[in-house]
Tab-separated table of N, CA and C and ligand atoms in Angstrom:
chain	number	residue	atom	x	y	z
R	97	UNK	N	-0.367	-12.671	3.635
R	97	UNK	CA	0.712	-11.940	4.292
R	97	UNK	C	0.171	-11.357	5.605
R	98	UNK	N	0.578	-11.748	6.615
R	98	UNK	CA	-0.298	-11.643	7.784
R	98	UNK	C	0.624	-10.429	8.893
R	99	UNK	N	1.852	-10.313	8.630
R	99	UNK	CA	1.982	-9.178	8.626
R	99	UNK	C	3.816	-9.062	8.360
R	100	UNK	N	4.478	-7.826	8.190
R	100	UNK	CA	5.577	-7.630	7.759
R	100	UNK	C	6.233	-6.598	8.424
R	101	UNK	N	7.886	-7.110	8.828
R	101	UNK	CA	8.869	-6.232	9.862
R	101	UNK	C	9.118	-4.878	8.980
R	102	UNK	N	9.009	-3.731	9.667
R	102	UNK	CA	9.588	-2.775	9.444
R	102	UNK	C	11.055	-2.425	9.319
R	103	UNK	N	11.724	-1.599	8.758
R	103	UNK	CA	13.565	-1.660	9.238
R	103	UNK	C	13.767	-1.601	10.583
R	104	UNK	N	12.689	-0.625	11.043
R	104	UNK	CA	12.939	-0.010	12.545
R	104	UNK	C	12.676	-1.432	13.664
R	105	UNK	N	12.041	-2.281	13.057
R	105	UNK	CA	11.914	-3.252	13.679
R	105	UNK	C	9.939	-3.796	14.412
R	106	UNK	N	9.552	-2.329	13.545
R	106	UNK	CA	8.142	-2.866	13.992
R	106	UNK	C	7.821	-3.963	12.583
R	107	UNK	N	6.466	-4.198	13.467
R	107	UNK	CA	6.108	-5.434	13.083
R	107	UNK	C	4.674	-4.877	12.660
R	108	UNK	N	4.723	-4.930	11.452
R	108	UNK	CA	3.219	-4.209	10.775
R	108	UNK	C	2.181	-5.230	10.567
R	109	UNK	N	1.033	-4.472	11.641
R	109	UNK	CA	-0.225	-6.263	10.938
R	109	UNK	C	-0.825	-5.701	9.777
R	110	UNK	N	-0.767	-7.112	9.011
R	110	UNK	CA	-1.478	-7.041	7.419
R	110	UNK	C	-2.622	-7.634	7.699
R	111	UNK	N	-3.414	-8.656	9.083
R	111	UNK	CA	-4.435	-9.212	9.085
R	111	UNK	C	-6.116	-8.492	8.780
R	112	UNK	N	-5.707	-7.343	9.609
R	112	UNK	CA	-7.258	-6.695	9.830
R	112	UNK	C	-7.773	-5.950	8.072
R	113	UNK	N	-8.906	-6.286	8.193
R	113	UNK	CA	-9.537	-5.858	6.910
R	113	UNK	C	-11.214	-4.890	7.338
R	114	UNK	N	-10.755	-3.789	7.043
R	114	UNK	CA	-9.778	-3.000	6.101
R	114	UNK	C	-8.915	-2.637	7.526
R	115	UNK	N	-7.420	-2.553	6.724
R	115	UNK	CA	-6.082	-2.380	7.764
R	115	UNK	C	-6.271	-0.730	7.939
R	116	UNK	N	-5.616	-0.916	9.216
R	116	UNK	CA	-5.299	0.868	9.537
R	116	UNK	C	-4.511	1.361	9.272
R	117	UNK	N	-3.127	0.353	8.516
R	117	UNK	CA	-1.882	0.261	8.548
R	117	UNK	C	-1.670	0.731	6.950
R	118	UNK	N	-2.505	0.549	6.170
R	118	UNK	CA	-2.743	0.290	4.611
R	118	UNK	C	-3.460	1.198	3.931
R	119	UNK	N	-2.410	1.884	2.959
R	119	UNK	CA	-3.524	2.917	2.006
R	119	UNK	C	-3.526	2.408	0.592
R	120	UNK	N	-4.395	2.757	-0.357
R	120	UNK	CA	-4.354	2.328	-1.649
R	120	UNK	C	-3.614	3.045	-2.400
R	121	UNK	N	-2.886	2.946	-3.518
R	121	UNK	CA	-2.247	4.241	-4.559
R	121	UNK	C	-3.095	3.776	-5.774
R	122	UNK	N	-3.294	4.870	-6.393
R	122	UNK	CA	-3.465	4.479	-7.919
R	122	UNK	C	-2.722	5.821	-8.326
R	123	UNK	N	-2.031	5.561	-10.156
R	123	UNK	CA	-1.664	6.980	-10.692
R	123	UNK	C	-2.801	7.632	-11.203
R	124	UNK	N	-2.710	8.469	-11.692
R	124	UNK	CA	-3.699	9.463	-12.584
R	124	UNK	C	-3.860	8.554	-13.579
R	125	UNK	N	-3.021	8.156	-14.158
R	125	UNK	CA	-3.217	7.644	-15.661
R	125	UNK	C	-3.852	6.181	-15.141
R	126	UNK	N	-4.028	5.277	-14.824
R	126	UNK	CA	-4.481	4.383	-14.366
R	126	UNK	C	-5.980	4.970	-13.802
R	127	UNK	N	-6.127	6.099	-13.127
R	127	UNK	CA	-7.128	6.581	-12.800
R	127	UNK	C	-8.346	6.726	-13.780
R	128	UNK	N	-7.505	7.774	-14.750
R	128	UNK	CA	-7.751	8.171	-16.034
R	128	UNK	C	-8.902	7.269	-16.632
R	129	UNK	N	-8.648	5.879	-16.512
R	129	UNK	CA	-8.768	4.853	-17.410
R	129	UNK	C	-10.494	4.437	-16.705
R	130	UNK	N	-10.750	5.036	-15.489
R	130	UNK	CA	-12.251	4.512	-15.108
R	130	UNK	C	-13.105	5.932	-15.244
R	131	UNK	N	-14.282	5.593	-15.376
R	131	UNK	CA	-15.546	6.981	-15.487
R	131	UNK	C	-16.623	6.494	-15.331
R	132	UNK	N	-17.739	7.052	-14.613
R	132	UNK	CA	-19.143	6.673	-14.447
R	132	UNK	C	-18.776	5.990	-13.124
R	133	UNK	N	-20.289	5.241	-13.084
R	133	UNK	CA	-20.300	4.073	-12.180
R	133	UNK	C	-19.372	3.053	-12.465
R	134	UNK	N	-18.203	2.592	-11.493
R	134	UNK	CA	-17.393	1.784	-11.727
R	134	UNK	C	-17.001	0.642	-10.873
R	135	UNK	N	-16.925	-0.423	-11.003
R	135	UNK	CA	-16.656	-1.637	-10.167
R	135	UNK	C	-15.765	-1.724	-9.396
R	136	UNK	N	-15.756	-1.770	-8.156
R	136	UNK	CA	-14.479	-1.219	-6.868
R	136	UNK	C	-13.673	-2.520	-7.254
R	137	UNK	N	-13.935	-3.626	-7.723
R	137	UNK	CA	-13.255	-4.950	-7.253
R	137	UNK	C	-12.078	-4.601	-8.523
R	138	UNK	N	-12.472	-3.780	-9.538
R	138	UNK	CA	-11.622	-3.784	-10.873
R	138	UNK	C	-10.872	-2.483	-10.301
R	139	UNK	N	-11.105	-1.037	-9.800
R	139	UNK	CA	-10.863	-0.176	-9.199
R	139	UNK	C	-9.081	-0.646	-8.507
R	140	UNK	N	-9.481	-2.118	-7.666
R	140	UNK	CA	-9.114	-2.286	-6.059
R	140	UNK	C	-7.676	-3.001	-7.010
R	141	UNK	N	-7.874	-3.713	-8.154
R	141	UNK	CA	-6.865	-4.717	-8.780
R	141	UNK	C	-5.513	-3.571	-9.535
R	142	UNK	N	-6.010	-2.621	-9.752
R	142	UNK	CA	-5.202	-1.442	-10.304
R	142	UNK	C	-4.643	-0.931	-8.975
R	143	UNK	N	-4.841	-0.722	-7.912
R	143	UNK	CA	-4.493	0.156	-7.049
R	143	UNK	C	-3.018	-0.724	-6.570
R	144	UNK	N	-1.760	0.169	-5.975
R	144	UNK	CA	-1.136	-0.442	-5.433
R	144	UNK	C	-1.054	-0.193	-3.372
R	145	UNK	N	-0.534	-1.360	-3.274
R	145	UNK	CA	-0.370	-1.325	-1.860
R	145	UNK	C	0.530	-0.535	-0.863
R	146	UNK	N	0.232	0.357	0.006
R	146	UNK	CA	1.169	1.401	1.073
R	146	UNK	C	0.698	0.734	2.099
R	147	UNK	N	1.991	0.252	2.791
R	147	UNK	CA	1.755	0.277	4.763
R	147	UNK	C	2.436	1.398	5.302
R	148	UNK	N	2.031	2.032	6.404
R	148	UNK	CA	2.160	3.286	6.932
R	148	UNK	C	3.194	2.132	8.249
R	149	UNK	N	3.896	2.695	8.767
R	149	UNK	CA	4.536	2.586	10.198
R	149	UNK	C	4.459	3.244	10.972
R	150	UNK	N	3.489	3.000	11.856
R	150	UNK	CA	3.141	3.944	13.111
R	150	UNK	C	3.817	4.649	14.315
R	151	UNK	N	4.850	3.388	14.264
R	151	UNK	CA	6.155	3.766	15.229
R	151	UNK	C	7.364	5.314	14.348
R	152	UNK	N	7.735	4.916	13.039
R	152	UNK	CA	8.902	5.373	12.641
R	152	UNK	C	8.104	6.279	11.614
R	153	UNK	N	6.887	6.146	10.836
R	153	UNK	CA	6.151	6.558	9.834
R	153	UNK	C	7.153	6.324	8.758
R	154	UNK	N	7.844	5.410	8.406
R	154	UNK	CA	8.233	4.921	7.087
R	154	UNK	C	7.093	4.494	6.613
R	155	UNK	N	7.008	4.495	5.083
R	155	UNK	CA	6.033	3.892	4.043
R	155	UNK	C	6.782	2.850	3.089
R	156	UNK	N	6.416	1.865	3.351
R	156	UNK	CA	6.547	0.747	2.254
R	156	UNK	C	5.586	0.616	1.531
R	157	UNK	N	5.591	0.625	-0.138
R	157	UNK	CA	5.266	0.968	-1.260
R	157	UNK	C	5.495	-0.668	-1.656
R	158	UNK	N	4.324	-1.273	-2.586
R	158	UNK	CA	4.495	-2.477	-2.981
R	158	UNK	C	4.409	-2.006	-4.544
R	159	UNK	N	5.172	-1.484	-5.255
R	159	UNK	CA	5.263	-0.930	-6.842
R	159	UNK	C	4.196	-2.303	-7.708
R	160	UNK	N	5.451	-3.171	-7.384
R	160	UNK	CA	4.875	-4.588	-8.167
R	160	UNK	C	4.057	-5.245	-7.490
R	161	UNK	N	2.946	-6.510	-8.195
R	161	UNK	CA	2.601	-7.206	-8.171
R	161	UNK	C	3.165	-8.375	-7.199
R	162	UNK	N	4.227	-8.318	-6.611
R	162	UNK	CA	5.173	-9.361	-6.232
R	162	UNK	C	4.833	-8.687	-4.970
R	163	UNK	N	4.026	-9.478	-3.712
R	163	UNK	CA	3.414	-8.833	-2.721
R	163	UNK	C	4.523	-8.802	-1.592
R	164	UNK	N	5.626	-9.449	-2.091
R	164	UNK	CA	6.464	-9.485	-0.341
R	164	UNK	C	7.697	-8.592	-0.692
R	165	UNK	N	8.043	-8.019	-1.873
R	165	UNK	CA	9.048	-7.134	-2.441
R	165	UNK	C	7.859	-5.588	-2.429
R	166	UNK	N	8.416	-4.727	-0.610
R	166	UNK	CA	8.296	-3.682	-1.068
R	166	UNK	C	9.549	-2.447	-0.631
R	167	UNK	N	9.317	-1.217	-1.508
R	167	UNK	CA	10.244	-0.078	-1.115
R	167	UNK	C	10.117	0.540	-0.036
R	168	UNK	N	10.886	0.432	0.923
R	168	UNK	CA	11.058	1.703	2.092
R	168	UNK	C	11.465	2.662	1.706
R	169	UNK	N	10.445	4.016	2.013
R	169	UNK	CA	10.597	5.348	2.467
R	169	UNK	C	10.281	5.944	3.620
R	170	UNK	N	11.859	6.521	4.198
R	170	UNK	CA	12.069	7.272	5.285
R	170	UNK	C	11.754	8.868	5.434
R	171	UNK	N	11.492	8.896	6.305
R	171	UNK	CA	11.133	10.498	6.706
R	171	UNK	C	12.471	10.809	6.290
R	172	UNK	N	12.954	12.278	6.118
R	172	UNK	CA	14.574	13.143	6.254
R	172	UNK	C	14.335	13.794	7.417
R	173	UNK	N	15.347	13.692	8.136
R	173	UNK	CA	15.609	13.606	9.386
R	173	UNK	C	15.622	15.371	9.866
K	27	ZN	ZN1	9.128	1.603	11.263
């Protein structure tokens, strides 16, 4: 996914690694579930995907596994 339109109409790059555009989520309870020294690559497979929009600061949230279905959230105005 090399990169994906915003509503506002920006155009978010997904190329650069690690993105500037991109934060990780994990819940607590998913959190919960690691302790000690722990393997980032198993860490990284639990986490879900946020792109930030730099122009509008909407956040699209990728909930699921299904990488091109995500939720927009808008600032309140
Ligand atoms: Zn935007």
């Amino acid at each position: 996914m090399p990169s994906i339109k915003c509503s506002c109409g920006t155009i978010i790059n997904m190329s650069e690694i690690p993105n500037p555009n991109e934060w990780l989520l994990i819940s607590d309870v998913e959190y919960d579930n690691f302790s000690g020294q722990i393997d980032s690559e198993k860490l990284y497979m639990k986490m879900k995907t946020m792109l930030v929009c730099q122009k509008c600061k909407r956040l699209l949230i990728f909930w699921s596994d299904k990488i091109r279905e995500a939720t927009s959230y808008k600032l309140e105005d």
